[in-house]
mmCIF file of C-alpha atoms and ligand atoms in Angstrom:
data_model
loop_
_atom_site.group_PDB
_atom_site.id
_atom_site.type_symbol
_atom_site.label_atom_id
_atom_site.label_comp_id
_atom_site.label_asym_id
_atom_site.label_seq_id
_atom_site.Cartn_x
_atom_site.Cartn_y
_atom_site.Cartn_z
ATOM 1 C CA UNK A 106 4.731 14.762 23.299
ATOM 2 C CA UNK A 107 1.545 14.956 21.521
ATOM 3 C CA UNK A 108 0.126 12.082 20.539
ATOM 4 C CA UNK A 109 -0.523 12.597 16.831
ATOM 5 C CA UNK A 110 3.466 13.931 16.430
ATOM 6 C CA UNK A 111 4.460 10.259 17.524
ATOM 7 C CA UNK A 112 4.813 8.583 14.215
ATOM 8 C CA UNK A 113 7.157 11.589 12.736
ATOM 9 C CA UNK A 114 9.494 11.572 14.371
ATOM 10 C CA UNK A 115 13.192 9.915 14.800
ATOM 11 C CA UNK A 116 14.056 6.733 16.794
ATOM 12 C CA UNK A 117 16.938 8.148 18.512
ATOM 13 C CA UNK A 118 17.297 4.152 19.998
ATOM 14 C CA UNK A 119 18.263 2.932 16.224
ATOM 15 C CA UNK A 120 21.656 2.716 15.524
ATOM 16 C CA UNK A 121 20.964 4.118 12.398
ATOM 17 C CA UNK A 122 18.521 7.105 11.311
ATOM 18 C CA UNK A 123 18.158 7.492 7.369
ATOM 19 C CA UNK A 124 18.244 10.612 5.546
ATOM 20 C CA UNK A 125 17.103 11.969 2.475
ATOM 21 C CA UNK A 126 20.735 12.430 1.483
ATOM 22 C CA UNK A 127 21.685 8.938 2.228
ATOM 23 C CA UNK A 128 18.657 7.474 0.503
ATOM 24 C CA UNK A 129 19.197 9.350 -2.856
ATOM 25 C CA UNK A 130 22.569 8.279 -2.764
ATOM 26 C CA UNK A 131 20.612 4.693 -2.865
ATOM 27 C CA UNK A 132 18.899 6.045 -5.369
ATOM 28 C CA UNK A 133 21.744 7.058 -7.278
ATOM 29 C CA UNK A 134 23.661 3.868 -7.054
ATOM 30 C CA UNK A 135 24.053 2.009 -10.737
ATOM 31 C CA UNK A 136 20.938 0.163 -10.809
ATOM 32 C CA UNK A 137 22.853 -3.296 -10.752
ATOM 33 C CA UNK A 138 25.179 -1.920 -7.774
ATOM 34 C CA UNK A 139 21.187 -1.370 -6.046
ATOM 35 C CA UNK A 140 19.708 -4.193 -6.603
ATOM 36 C CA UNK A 141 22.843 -6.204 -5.817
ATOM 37 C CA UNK A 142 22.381 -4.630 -2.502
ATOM 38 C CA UNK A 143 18.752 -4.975 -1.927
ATOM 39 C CA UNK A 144 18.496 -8.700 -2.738
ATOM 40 C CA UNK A 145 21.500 -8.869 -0.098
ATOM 41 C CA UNK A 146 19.329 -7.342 2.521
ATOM 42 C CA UNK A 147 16.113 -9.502 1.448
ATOM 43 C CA UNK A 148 18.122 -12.552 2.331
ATOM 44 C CA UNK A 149 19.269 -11.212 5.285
ATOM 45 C CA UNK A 150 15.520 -11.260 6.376
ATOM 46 C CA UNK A 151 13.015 -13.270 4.573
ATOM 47 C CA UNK A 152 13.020 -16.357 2.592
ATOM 48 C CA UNK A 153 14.035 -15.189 -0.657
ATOM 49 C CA UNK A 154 11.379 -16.107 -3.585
ATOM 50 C CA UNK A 155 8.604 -16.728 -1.037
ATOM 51 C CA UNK A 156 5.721 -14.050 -2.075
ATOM 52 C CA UNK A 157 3.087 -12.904 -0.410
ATOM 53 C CA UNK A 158 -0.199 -12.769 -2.001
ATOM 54 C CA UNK A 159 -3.255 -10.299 -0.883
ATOM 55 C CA UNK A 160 -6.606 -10.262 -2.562
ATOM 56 C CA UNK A 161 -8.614 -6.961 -2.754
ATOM 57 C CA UNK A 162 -12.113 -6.405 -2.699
ATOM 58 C CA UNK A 163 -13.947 -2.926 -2.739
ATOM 59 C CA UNK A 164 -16.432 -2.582 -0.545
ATOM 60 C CA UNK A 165 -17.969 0.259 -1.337
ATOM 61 C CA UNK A 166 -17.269 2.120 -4.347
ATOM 62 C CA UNK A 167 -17.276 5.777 -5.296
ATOM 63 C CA UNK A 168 -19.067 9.048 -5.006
ATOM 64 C CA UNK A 169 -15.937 9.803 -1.961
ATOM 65 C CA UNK A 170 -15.421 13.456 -1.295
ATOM 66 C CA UNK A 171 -12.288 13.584 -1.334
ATOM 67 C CA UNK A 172 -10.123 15.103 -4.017
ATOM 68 C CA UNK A 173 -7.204 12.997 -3.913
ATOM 69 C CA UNK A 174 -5.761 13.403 -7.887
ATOM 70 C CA UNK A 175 -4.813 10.134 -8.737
ATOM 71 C CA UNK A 176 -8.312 8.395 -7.726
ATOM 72 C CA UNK A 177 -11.275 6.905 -9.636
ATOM 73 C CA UNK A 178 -13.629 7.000 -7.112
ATOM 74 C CA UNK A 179 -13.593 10.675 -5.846
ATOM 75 C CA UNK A 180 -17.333 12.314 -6.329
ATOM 76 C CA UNK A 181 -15.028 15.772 -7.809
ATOM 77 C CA UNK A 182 -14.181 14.350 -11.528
ATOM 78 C CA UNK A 183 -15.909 12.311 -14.077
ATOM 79 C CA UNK A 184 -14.920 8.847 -13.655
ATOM 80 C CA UNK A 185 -15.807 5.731 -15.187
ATOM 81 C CA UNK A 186 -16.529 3.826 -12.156
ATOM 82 C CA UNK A 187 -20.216 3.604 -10.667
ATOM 83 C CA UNK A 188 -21.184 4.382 -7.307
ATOM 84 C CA UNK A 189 -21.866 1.437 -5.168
ATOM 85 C CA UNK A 190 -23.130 1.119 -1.782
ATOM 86 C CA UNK A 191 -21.386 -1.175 1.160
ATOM 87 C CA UNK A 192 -21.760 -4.655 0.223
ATOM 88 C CA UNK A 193 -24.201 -6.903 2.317
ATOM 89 C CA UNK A 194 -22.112 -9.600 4.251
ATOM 90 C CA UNK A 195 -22.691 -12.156 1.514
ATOM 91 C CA UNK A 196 -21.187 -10.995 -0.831
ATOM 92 C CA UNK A 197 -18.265 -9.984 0.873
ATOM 93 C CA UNK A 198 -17.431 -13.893 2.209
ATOM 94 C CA UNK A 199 -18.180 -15.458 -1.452
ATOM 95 C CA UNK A 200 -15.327 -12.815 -2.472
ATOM 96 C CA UNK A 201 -13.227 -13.914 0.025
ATOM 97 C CA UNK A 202 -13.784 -17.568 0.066
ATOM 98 C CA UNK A 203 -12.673 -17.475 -4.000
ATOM 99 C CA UNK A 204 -9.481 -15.425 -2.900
ATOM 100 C CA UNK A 205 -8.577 -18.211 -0.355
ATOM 101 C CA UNK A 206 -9.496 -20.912 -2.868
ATOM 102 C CA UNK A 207 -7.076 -19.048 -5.573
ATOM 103 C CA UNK A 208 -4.331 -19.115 -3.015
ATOM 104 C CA UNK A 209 -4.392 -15.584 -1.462
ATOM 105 C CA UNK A 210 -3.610 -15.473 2.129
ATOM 106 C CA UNK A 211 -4.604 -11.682 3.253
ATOM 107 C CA UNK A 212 -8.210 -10.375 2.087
ATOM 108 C CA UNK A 213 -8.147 -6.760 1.931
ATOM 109 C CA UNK A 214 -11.396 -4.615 1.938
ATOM 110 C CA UNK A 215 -11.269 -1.081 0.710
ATOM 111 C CA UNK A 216 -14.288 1.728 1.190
ATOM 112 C CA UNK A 217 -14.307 4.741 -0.643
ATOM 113 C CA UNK A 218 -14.852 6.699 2.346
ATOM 114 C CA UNK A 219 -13.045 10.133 4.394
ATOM 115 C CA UNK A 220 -13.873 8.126 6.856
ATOM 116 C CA UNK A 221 -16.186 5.354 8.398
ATOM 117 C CA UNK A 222 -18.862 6.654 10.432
ATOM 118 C CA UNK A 223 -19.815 4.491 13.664
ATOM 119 C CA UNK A 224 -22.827 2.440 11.720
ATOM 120 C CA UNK A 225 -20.562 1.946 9.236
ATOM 121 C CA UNK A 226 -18.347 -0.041 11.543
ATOM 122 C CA UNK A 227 -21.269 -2.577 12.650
ATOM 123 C CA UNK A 228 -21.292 -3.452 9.440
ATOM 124 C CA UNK A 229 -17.679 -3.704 8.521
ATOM 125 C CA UNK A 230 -16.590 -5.284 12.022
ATOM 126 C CA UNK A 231 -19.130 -8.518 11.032
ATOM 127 C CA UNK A 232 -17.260 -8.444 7.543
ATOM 128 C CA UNK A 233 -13.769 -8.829 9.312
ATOM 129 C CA UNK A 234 -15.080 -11.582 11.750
ATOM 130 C CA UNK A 235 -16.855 -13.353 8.591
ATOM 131 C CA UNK A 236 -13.293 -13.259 6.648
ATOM 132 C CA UNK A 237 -11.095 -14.393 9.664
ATOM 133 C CA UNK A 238 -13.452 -17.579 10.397
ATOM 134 C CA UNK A 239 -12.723 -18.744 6.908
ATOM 135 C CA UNK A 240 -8.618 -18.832 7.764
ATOM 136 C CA UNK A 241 -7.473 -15.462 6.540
ATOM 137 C CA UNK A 242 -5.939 -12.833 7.186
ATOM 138 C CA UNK A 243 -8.201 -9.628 6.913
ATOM 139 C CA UNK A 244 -7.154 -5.591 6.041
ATOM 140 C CA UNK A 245 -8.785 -3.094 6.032
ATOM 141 C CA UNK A 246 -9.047 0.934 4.046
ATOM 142 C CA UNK A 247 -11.334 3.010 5.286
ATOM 143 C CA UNK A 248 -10.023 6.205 5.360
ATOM 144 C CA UNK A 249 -9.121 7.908 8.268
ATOM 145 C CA UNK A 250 -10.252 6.855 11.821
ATOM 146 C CA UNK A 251 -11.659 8.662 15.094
ATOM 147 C CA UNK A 252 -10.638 7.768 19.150
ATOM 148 C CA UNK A 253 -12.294 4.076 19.459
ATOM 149 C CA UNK A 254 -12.489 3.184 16.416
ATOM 150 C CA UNK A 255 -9.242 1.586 15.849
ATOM 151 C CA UNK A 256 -9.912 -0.425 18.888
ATOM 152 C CA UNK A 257 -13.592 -1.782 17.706
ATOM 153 C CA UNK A 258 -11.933 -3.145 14.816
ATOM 154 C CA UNK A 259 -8.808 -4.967 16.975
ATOM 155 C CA UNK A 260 -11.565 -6.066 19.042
ATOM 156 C CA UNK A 261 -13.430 -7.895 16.089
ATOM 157 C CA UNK A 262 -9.722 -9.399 14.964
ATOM 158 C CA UNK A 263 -8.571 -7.091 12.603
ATOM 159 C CA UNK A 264 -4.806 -7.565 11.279
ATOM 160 C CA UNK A 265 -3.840 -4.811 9.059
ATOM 161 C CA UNK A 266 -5.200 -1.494 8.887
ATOM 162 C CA UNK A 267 -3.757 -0.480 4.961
ATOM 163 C CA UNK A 268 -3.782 3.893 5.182
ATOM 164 C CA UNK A 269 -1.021 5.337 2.838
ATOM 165 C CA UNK A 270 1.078 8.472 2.852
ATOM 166 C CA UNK A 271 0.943 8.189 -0.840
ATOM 167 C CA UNK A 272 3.934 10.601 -1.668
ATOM 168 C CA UNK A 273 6.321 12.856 0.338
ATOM 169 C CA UNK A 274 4.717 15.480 3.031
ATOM 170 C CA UNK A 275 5.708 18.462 0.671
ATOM 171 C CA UNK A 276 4.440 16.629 -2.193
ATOM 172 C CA UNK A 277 0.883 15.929 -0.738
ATOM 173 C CA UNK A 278 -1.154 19.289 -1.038
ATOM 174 C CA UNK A 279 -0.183 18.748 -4.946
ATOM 175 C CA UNK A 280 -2.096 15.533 -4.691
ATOM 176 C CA UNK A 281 -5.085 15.806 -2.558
ATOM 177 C CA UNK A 282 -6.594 19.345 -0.486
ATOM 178 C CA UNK A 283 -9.526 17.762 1.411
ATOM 179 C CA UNK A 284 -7.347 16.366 4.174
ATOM 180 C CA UNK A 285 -3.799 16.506 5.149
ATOM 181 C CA UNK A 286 -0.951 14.501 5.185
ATOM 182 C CA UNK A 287 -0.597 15.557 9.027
ATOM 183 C CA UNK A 288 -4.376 13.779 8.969
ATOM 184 C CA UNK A 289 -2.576 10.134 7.938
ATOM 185 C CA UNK A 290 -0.308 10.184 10.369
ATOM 186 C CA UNK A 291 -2.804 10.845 13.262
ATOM 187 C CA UNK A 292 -4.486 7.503 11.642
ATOM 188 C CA UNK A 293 -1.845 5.590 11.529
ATOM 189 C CA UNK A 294 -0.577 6.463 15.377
ATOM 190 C CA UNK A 295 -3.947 5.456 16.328
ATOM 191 C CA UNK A 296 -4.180 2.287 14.548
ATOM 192 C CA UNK A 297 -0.250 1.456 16.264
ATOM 193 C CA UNK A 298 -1.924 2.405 19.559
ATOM 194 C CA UNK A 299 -4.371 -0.425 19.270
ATOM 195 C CA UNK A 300 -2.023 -3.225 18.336
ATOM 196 C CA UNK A 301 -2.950 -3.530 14.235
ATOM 197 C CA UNK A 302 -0.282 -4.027 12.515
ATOM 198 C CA UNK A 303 0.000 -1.027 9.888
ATOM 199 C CA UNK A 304 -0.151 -1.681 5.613
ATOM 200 C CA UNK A 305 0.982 1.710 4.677
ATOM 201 C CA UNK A 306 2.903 2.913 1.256
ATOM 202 C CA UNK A 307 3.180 5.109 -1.729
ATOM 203 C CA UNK A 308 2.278 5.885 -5.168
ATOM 204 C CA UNK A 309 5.109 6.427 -7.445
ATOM 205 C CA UNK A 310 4.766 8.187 -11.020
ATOM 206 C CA UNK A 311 2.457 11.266 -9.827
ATOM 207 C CA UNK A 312 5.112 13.647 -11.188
ATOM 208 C CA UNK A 313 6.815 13.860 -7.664
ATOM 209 C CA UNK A 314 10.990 13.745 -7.871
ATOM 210 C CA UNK A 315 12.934 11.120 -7.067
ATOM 211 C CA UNK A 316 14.003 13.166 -3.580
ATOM 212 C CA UNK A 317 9.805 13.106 -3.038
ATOM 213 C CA UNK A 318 10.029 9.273 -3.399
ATOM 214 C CA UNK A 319 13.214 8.996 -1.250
ATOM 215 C CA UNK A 320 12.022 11.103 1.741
ATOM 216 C CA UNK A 321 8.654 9.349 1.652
ATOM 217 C CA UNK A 322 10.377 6.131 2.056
ATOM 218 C CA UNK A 323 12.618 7.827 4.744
ATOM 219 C CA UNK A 324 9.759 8.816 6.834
ATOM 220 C CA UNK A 325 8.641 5.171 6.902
ATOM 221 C CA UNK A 326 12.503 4.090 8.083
ATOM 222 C CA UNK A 327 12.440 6.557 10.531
ATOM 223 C CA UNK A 328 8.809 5.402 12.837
ATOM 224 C CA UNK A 329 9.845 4.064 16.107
ATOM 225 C CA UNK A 330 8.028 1.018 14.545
ATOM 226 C CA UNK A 331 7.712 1.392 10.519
ATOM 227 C CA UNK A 332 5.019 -0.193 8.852
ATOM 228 C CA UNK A 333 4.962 -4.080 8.488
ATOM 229 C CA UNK A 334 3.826 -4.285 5.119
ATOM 230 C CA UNK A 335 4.791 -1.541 2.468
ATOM 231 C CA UNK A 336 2.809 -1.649 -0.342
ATOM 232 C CA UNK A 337 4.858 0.729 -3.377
ATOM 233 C CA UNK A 338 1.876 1.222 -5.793
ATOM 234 C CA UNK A 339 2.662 2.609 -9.616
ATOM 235 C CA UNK A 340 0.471 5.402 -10.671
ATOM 236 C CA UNK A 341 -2.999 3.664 -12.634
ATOM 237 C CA UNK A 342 -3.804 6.409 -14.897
ATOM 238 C CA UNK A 343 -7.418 7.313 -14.657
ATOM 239 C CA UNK A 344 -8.814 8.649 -17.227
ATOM 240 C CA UNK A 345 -11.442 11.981 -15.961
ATOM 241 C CA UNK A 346 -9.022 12.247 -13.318
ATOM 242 C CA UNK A 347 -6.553 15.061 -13.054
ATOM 243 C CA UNK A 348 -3.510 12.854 -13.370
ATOM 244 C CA UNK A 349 -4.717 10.721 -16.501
ATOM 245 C CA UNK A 350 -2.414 12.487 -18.989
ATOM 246 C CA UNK A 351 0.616 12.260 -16.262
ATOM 247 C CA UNK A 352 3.624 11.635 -18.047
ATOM 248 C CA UNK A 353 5.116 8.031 -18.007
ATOM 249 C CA UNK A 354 7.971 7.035 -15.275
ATOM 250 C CA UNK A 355 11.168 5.407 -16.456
ATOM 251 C CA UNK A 356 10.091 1.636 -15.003
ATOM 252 C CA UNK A 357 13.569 1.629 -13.884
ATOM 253 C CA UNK A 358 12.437 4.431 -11.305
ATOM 254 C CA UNK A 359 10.281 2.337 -9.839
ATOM 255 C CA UNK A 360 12.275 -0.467 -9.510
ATOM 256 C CA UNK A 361 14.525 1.197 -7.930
ATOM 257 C CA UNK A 362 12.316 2.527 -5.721
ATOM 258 C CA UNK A 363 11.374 -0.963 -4.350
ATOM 259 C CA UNK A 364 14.775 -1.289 -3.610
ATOM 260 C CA UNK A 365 15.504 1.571 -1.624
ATOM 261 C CA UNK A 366 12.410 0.613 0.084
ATOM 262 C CA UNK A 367 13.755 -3.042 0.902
ATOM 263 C CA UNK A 368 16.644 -1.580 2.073
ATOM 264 C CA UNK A 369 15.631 1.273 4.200
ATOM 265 C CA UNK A 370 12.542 -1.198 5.790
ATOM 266 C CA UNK A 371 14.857 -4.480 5.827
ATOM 267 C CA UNK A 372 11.945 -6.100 8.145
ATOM 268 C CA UNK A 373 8.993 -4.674 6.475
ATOM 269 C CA UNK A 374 7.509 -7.153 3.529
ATOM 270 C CA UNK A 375 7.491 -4.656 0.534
ATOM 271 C CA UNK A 376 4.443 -4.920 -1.927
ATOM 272 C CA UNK A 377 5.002 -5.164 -5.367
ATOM 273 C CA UNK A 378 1.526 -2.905 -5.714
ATOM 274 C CA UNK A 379 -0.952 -1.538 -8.346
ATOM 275 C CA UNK A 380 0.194 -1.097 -11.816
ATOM 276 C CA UNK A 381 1.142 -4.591 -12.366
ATOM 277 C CA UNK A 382 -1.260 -4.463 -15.324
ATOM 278 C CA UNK A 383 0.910 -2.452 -17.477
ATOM 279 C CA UNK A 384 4.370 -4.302 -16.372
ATOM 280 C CA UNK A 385 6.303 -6.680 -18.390
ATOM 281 C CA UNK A 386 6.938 -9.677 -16.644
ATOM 282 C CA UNK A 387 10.828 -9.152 -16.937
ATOM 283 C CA UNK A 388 10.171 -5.950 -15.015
ATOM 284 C CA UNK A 389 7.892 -7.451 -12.531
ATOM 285 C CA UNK A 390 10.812 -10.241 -11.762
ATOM 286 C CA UNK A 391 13.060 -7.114 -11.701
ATOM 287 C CA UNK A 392 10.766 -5.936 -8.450
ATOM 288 C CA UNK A 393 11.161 -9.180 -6.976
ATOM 289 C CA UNK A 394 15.199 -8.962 -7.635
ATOM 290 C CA UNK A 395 14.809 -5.683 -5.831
ATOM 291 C CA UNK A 396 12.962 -6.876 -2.608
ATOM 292 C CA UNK A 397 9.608 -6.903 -3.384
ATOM 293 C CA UNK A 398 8.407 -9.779 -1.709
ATOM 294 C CA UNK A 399 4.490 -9.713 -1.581
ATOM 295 C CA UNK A 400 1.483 -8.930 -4.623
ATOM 296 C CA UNK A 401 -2.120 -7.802 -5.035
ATOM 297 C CA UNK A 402 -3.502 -11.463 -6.247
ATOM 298 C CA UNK A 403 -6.521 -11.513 -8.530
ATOM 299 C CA UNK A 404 -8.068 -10.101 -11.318
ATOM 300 C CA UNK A 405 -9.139 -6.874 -9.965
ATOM 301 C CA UNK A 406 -7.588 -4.198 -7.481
ATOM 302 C CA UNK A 407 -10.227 -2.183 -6.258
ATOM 303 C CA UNK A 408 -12.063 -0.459 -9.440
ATOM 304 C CA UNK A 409 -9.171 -1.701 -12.002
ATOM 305 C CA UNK A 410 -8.182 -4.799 -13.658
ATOM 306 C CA UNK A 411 -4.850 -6.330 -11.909
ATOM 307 C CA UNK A 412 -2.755 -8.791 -13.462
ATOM 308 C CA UNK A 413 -4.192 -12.062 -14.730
ATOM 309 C CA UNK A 414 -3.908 -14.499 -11.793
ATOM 310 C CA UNK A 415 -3.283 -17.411 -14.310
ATOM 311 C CA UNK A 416 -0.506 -15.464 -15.674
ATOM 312 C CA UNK A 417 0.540 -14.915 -12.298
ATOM 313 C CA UNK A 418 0.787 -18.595 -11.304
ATOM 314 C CA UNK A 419 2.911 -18.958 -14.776
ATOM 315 C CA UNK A 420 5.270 -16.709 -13.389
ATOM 316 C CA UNK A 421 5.686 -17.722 -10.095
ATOM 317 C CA UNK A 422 6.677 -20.833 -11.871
ATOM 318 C CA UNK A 423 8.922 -19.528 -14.510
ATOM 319 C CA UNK A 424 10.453 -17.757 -12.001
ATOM 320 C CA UNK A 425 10.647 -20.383 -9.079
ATOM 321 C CA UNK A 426 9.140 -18.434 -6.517
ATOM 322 C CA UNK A 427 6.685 -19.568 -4.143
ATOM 323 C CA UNK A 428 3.458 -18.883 -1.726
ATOM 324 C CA UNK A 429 4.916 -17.338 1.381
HETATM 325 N N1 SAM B 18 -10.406 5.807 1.052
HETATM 326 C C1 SAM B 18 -9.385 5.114 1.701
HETATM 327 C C2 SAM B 18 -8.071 5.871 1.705
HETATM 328 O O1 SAM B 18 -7.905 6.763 0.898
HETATM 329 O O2 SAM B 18 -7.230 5.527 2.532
HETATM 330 C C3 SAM B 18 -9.140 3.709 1.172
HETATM 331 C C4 SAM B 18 -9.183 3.461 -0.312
HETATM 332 S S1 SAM B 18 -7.926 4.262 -1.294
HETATM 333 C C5 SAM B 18 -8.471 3.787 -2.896
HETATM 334 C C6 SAM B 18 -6.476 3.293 -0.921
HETATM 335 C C7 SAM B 18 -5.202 3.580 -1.646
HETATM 336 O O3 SAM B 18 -5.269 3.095 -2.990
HETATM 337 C C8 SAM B 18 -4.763 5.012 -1.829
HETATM 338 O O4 SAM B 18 -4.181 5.556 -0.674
HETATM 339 C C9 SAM B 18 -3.722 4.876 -2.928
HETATM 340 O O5 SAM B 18 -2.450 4.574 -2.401
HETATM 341 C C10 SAM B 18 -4.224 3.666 -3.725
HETATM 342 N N2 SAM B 18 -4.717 4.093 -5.053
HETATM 343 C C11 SAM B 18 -5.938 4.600 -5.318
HETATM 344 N N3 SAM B 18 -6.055 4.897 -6.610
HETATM 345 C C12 SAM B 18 -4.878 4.583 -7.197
HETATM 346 C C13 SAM B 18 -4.391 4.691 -8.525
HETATM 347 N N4 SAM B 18 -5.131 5.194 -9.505
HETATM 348 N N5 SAM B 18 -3.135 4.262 -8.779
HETATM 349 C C14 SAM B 18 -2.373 3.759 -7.782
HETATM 350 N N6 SAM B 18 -2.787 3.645 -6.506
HETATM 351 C C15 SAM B 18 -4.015 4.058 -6.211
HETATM 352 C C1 DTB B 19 -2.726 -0.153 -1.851
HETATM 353 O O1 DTB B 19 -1.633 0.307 -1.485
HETATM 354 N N1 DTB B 19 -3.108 -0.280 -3.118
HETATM 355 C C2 DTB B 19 -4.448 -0.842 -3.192
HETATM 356 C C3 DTB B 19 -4.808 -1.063 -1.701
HETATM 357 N N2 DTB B 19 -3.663 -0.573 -1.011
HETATM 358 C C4 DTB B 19 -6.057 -0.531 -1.191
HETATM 359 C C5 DTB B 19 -5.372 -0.050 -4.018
HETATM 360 C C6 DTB B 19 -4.918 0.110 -5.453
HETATM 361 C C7 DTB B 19 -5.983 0.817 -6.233
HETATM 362 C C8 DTB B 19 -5.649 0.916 -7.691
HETATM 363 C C9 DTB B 19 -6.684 1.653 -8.470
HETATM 364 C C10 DTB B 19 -8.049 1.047 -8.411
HETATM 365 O O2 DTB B 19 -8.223 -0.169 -8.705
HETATM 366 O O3 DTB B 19 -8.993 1.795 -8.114
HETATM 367 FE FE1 SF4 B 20 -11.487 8.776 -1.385
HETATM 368 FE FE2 SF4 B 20 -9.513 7.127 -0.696
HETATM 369 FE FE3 SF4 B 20 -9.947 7.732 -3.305
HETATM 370 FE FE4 SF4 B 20 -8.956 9.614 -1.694
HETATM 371 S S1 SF4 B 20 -7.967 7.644 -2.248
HETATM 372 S S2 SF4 B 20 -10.650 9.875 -3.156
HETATM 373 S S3 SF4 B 20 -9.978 9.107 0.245
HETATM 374 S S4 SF4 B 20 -11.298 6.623 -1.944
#
């Protein structure tokens, strides 16, 4: 079997293989019924109320050639966000040392890039040994990867590689024309081939249906090995962008969505991702009812404001949850 087909297709060793059908039926469920269920299969696996906090840094910003709709820093619409170049080392560590001071346990570095070219990686390879001596764990998103690459950055320690499908395969070409959904895939087979653990999600609220968002989440179910971390990101609207006027989800949609994710990956750790800006926190502690048991932790996500990480800490203690 080719190698690139690997991550599509079924398990046939799982007792269980999900199906659209079966996950809109999650969907379906009355919401109380859902989450009911979700929290039941959160317990069954992780130490409920212990949340797992990631800090994001970008690492180079803008001017990327893709077209992907929903993002600020593609070079084919008028954006507010600058252009940056890669950051020099320093900067990088005082970023992360802050994040591990605050309490963040992952430090995630994003580059607005197709993909990383080799110099790149000399570069990016010293940033991921600089972040793990200080006691972190360290992700990257670089776009997609060629043969070796994947292996460089195991070899300099690398944890999570973060590369999402975004939204259903049928949904994609809506979204983005300069690569292919086929394209992830290939990247994330290669980054299971070299032994990184894989970050990979969605964004939800891009005008995709609610079968879109269940067969998205059923392609992740059905990997021989699905993705440890899941991170479910809510649509930031960007304004120049072709999604900026996209028409509001019912929140409940999304929660929901974080539960059928908790309960189609039970042993994934599903992140509760961007778009915590704009979320009450009743709706937040709604996500966390429904499975969500990791954040994005900080004031900014890669070129937006996140939630307030004092606010944050207020909730965790409102709510009684804790650092996982
Ligand atoms: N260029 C690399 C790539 O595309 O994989 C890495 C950076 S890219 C910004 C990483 C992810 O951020 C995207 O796949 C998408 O899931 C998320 N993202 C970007 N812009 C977003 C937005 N406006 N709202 C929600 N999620 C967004
Ligand atoms: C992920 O799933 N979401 C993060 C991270 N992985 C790279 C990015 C969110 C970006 C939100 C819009 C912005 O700040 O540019
Ligand atoms: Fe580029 Fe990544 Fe943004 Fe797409 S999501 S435009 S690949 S930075």
């Amino acid at each position: 079997m080719p190698q690139t087909r690997r991550a599509q297709t079924f398990d046939t060793s799982k007792a269980t293989q999900w199906t659209i059908e079966r996950a809109q039926a999650l969907f379906e469920l009355p919401l109380m019924d859902l989450i009911w269920q979700a929290q039941g299969v959160l317990r069954e696996h992780f130490e409920p109320g212990a949340i797992q906090r990631s800090a994001l840094f970008s690492i180079k910003t803008g001017g990327c050639s893709e077209d992907c709709k929903y993002c600020s820093q593609s070079a084919h619409y008028a954006t507010p966000v600058e252009r940056e170049p890669l950051k020099p080392l320093n900067e990088v560590l005082a970023a992360a040392l802050e994040a591990r001071v605050r309490g963040a346990t992952r430090f995630c570095m994003g580059a607005a890039w197709r993909n990383p070219k080799d110099q790149d990686l000399d570069a990016v390879v010293a940033m991921v040994k600089g972040v793990k001596t200080l006691g972190l764990e360290t992700c990257l998103t670089l776009g997609m990867l060629k043969p070796g690459q994947a292996e460089r950055l195991k070899d300099a320690g690398l944890d999570f590689y973060n590369h999402n499908l975004d939204t259903e395969a049928s949904y994609y070409p809506n979204i983005v024309s300069t690569h292919t959904h086929a394209d992830r895939l290939n990247t994330l087979d290669q980054v299971r081939q070299a032994g990184i653990k894989i970050c990979s999600g969605g964004i939800v609220g891009m005008g995709e249906t609610r079968r879109h968002r269940a067969g998205l989440l059923v392609q992740f179910a059905n990997m021989p090995k699905p993705p440890e971390s899941v991170p479910i990101n809510h649509l930031v609207a960007i304004p120049g962008s072709p999604l900026a006027d996209q028409a509001k989800l019912d929140p409940f949609e999304f929660v929901r969505t974080i539960a059928v994710a908790r309960i189609l990956l039970p042993r994934s750790v599903v992140r509760l991702s961007a778009g915590r800006q704009e979320m009450s926190e009743e709706l937040q502690a709604l996500c966390f009812m429904a499975g969500a048991n990791s954040l994005f932790y900080g004031d900014n996500l890669l070129t937006t404001p996140n939630a307030d990480s004092c606010r944050d800490d207020q909730l965790f203690e409102r709510l009684g949850l804790s650092a996982a």
